[in-house]
Coordinates of C-alpha atoms in Angstrom, one line a residue:
X1 CA 27.4 -39.3 76.7
X2 CA 24.1 -41.1 76.1
X3 CA 22.6 -42.4 72.9
X4 CA 19.8 -40.0 73.2
X5 CA 22.2 -36.8 73.3
X6 CA 24.1 -38.2 70.4
X7 CA 21.1 -38.2 68.1
X8 CA 19.7 -34.8 69.4
X9 CA 23.3 -33.2 68.5
X10 CA 22.8 -34.8 64.8
X11 CA 19.0 -34.1 64.5
X12 CA 20.2 -30.6 65.4
X13 CA 22.9 -30.4 62.5
X14 CA 20.7 -32.2 59.7
X15 CA 18.6 -29.1 60.7
X16 CA 20.9 -27.0 60.2
X17 CA 21.8 -27.9 57.0
X18 CA 19.0 -28.2 55.7
X19 CA 18.1 -24.7 56.2
X20 CA 21.8 -23.9 54.2
X21 CA 20.2 -25.8 51.4
X22 CA 17.1 -24.2 51.5
X23 CA 18.2 -20.3 51.2
X24 CA 19.6 -20.9 47.5
X25 CA 17.1 -22.8 46.2
X26 CA 14.4 -20.3 47.4
X27 CA 16.4 -17.4 45.3
X28 CA 16.7 -19.6 42.7
X29 CA 12.9 -19.8 42.3
X30 CA 12.6 -16.1 42.9
X31 CA 15.0 -15.7 39.9
X32 CA 13.4 -18.1 38.0
X33 CA 10.2 -16.2 38.6
X34 CA 11.8 -13.0 37.8
X35 CA 13.4 -13.5 34.8
X36 CA 10.5 -13.6 32.3
X37 CA 9.2 -10.6 33.6
X38 CA 12.5 -8.7 33.3
X39 CA 12.8 -10.5 29.6
X40 CA 9.1 -9.3 29.0
X41 CA 10.1 -5.4 30.4
X42 CA 13.0 -5.5 28.0
X43 CA 11.0 -6.2 24.9
X44 CA 8.8 -2.9 25.7
X45 CA 11.6 -1.3 24.2
X46 CA 9.6 -0.3 20.7
X47 CA 8.4 1.4 18.4
X48 CA 5.7 3.0 20.7
X49 CA 8.2 3.7 23.2
X50 CA 10.9 5.8 20.7
X51 CA 7.8 7.5 19.3
X52 CA 6.9 8.4 22.7
X53 CA 10.3 9.9 23.4
X54 CA 10.8 11.7 20.8
X55 CA 7.4 13.3 20.6
X56 CA 8.4 14.4 24.0
X57 CA 12.1 15.5 23.1
X58 CA 10.5 18.0 21.0
X59 CA 7.7 19.7 23.5
X60 CA 4.7 17.4 22.1
X61 CA 2.7 17.2 25.6
X62 CA 2.4 14.0 27.0
X63 CA -1.1 13.4 26.8
X64 CA -0.8 14.3 22.8
X65 CA 2.4 12.1 22.2
X66 CA 0.3 9.1 24.0
X67 CA -2.7 9.5 21.7
X68 CA -0.7 10.2 18.3
X69 CA 1.8 7.4 19.2
X70 CA -0.9 5.0 20.6
X71 CA -3.2 5.6 16.9
X72 CA -0.1 5.4 14.4
X73 CA 0.0 2.3 12.4
X74 CA 4.0 3.2 12.7
X75 CA 4.9 5.2 15.7
X76 CA 8.5 5.4 14.7
X77 CA 7.5 7.1 10.9
X78 CA 5.6 9.5 12.9
X79 CA 7.9 10.5 15.7
X80 CA 10.4 10.8 12.8
X81 CA 7.9 13.3 10.5
X82 CA 7.1 15.4 13.5
X83 CA 11.1 15.7 14.5
X84 CA 12.0 16.6 11.0
X85 CA 10.0 19.0 10.7
X86 CA 10.3 20.7 14.0
X87 CA 14.2 21.0 13.3
X88 CA 14.6 21.7 9.7
X89 CA 11.5 24.4 9.9
X90 CA 9.8 27.2 11.8
X91 CA 6.5 24.8 12.4
X92 CA 6.1 23.8 15.9
X93 CA 5.9 20.3 16.4
X94 CA 2.5 20.7 17.8
X95 CA 1.4 22.3 14.8
X96 CA 3.1 19.1 13.0
X97 CA 2.0 16.3 14.7
X98 CA -1.7 16.6 13.3
X99 CA -0.5 16.9 9.7
X100 CA 1.8 13.7 10.1
X101 CA -0.3 11.5 12.1
X102 CA -3.0 11.6 9.1
X103 CA -0.6 11.0 6.2
X104 CA -0.5 7.7 4.7
X105 CA 3.6 8.5 4.4
X106 CA 4.7 10.5 7.6
X107 CA 8.9 10.5 6.2
X108 CA 7.3 11.5 2.7
X109 CA 4.9 14.4 4.0
X110 CA 7.8 15.7 6.1
X111 CA 10.3 15.9 3.2
X112 CA 7.6 17.6 1.0
X113 CA 6.8 20.4 4.0
X114 CA 10.6 20.9 4.4
X115 CA 11.0 21.7 0.9
X116 CA 8.5 23.8 0.3
X117 CA 9.2 25.8 3.9
X118 CA 12.8 26.4 1.8
X119 CA 11.8 27.4 -1.0
X120 CA 8.8 30.2 0.2
X121 CA 11.5 31.1 2.5
X122 CA 9.2 29.9 6.0
X123 CA 6.9 32.9 4.0
X124 CA 4.1 29.8 4.0
X125 CA 4.6 27.2 6.5
X126 CA 1.4 26.6 7.8
X127 CA 0.3 26.8 4.1
X128 CA 3.1 24.1 3.0
X129 CA 2.1 21.8 5.9
X130 CA -1.3 21.9 4.9
X131 CA -1.0 21.7 1.1
X132 CA 1.6 18.2 1.6
X133 CA -1.1 17.1 4.0
X134 CA -3.7 17.5 0.9
X135 CA -1.4 15.7 -1.6
X136 CA -2.2 12.1 -2.1
X137 CA 1.8 12.3 -3.9
X138 CA 3.6 14.8 -1.6
X139 CA 7.4 13.9 -2.6
X140 CA 6.2 15.0 -6.1
X141 CA 4.2 18.1 -5.0
X142 CA 7.1 19.5 -2.9
X143 CA 9.2 18.9 -6.2
X144 CA 6.6 20.7 -8.2
X145 CA 6.8 23.9 -6.1
X146 CA 10.3 23.4 -5.8
X147 CA 11.2 23.1 -9.6
X148 CA 8.5 26.0 -10.9
X149 CA 10.0 28.6 -8.0
X150 CA 13.3 28.2 -9.0
X151 CA 12.4 29.4 -12.7
X152 CA 9.5 31.2 -12.5
X153 CA 9.2 34.5 -10.3
X154 CA 5.4 34.3 -8.8
X155 CA 4.2 34.0 -5.4
X156 CA 4.0 30.8 -3.0
X157 CA 0.6 30.9 -3.1
X158 CA 0.0 30.7 -7.0
X159 CA 3.0 28.2 -6.7
X160 CA 0.7 26.1 -4.4
X161 CA -2.3 26.3 -6.1
X162 CA -0.7 25.3 -9.5
X163 CA 0.8 22.0 -8.1
X164 CA -2.0 21.0 -6.4
X165 CA -4.2 21.6 -9.2
X166 CA -2.0 19.4 -11.4
X167 CA -1.2 16.8 -8.6
X168 CA -5.1 16.2 -8.6
X169 CA -5.6 15.8 -12.4
X170 CA -2.6 13.3 -12.7
X171 CA -4.4 11.2 -9.7
X172 CA -7.6 11.5 -11.7
X173 CA -5.9 10.5 -15.1
X174 CA -4.4 7.7 -13.5
X175 CA -7.5 6.1 -11.9
X176 CA -9.3 6.4 -14.9
X177 CA -7.3 4.9 -17.3
X178 CA -9.1 1.9 -18.5
X179 CA -7.8 -1.7 -16.9
X180 CA -5.4 -4.0 -19.4
X181 CA -6.8 -6.6 -21.2
X182 CA -5.5 -10.1 -19.4
X183 CA -4.6 -12.8 -21.6
X184 CA -4.6 -16.3 -20.1
X185 CA -1.3 -18.1 -19.4
X186 CA -0.7 -20.3 -22.6
X187 CA -3.2 -18.5 -25.1
X188 CA -2.2 -16.9 -28.4
X189 CA -4.2 -13.7 -29.2
X190 CA -2.2 -13.7 -32.6
X191 CA -3.4 -17.1 -33.7
X192 CA -6.9 -16.5 -32.5
X193 CA -9.6 -16.4 -35.0
X194 CA -12.9 -14.2 -34.8
X195 CA -16.0 -16.0 -36.6
X196 CA -17.5 -14.4 -38.9
X197 CA -21.5 -14.7 -39.3
X198 CA -23.2 -16.7 -41.8
X199 CA -25.7 -15.2 -44.2
X200 CA -29.2 -17.0 -44.1
X201 CA -29.6 -19.6 -46.9
X202 CA -32.2 -18.5 -49.1
X203 CA -35.1 -21.7 -49.8
X204 CA -34.3 -22.8 -53.7
X205 CA -37.4 -22.3 -56.3
X206 CA -38.9 -26.3 -57.1
X207 CA -38.0 -27.3 -60.2
X208 CA -40.9 -27.2 -63.0
X209 CA -40.9 -30.5 -65.1
X210 CA -40.4 -30.0 -68.5
X211 CA -42.7 -31.1 -71.3
X212 CA -42.0 -34.9 -72.9
X213 CA -40.3 -34.5 -76.3
X214 CA -42.6 -36.2 -79.0
X215 CA -40.2 -38.3 -81.6
X216 CA -40.3 -37.2 -84.8
X217 CA -41.6 -39.2 -87.6
X218 CA -38.6 -40.9 -89.2
X219 CA -37.6 -39.4 -92.7
X220 CA -38.2 -42.0 -96.0
X221 CA -35.6 -41.5 -98.8
X222 CA -37.5 -41.2 -102.2
X223 CA -36.7 -43.3 -105.0
X224 CA -34.7 -42.1 -107.9
X225 CA -35.8 -41.1 -110.9
X226 CA -39.3 -40.6 -109.3
X227 CA -41.1 -37.4 -109.2
X228 CA -43.3 -36.0 -106.3

């Protein structure tokens, strides 16, 4: 066998070996490219995903769920509010979504709505949703309605009106209270004195010069035996 044939065989063997080594390297490069994307995709299982999934599970439309979750500051709290009202009252999830979306604390709103609805025996469901949404202290408002109706027999609407009026007055009183005085650190207010205004000085009258004293004549003693 000639040297040319031997070299040709060695070249073919080296070429096939390089092809075998190239395939795993290419696969490793593809995996390295896909792994970051996979990690990013896994991180998208966040509060917005949970919110959308839970709203869809209780019958909210895809469009309403997407808009509600995207606009919510705390998407999971929004979904929890809607689901709790839907499961524990006769209020539909589509009706609860708007109120839960406007609430500052959606879970407290849901607690209020559920409590009031159970207290009124589902007679004022939508009214409970409206009143609890209007209150800035929904848990306190719900406790007011439930507590009054447990002892006083009056219509649900009257209890709602009474408690919402009290709710407004409590909030107004707390907002109008005078601010507390802030004393700087290190100062001792008990030792501080308040200066009193001084009386204006009255100018004195000019002194009047006195008259000079005229000396008296000396008394001459009389001689004994003499008469005047």
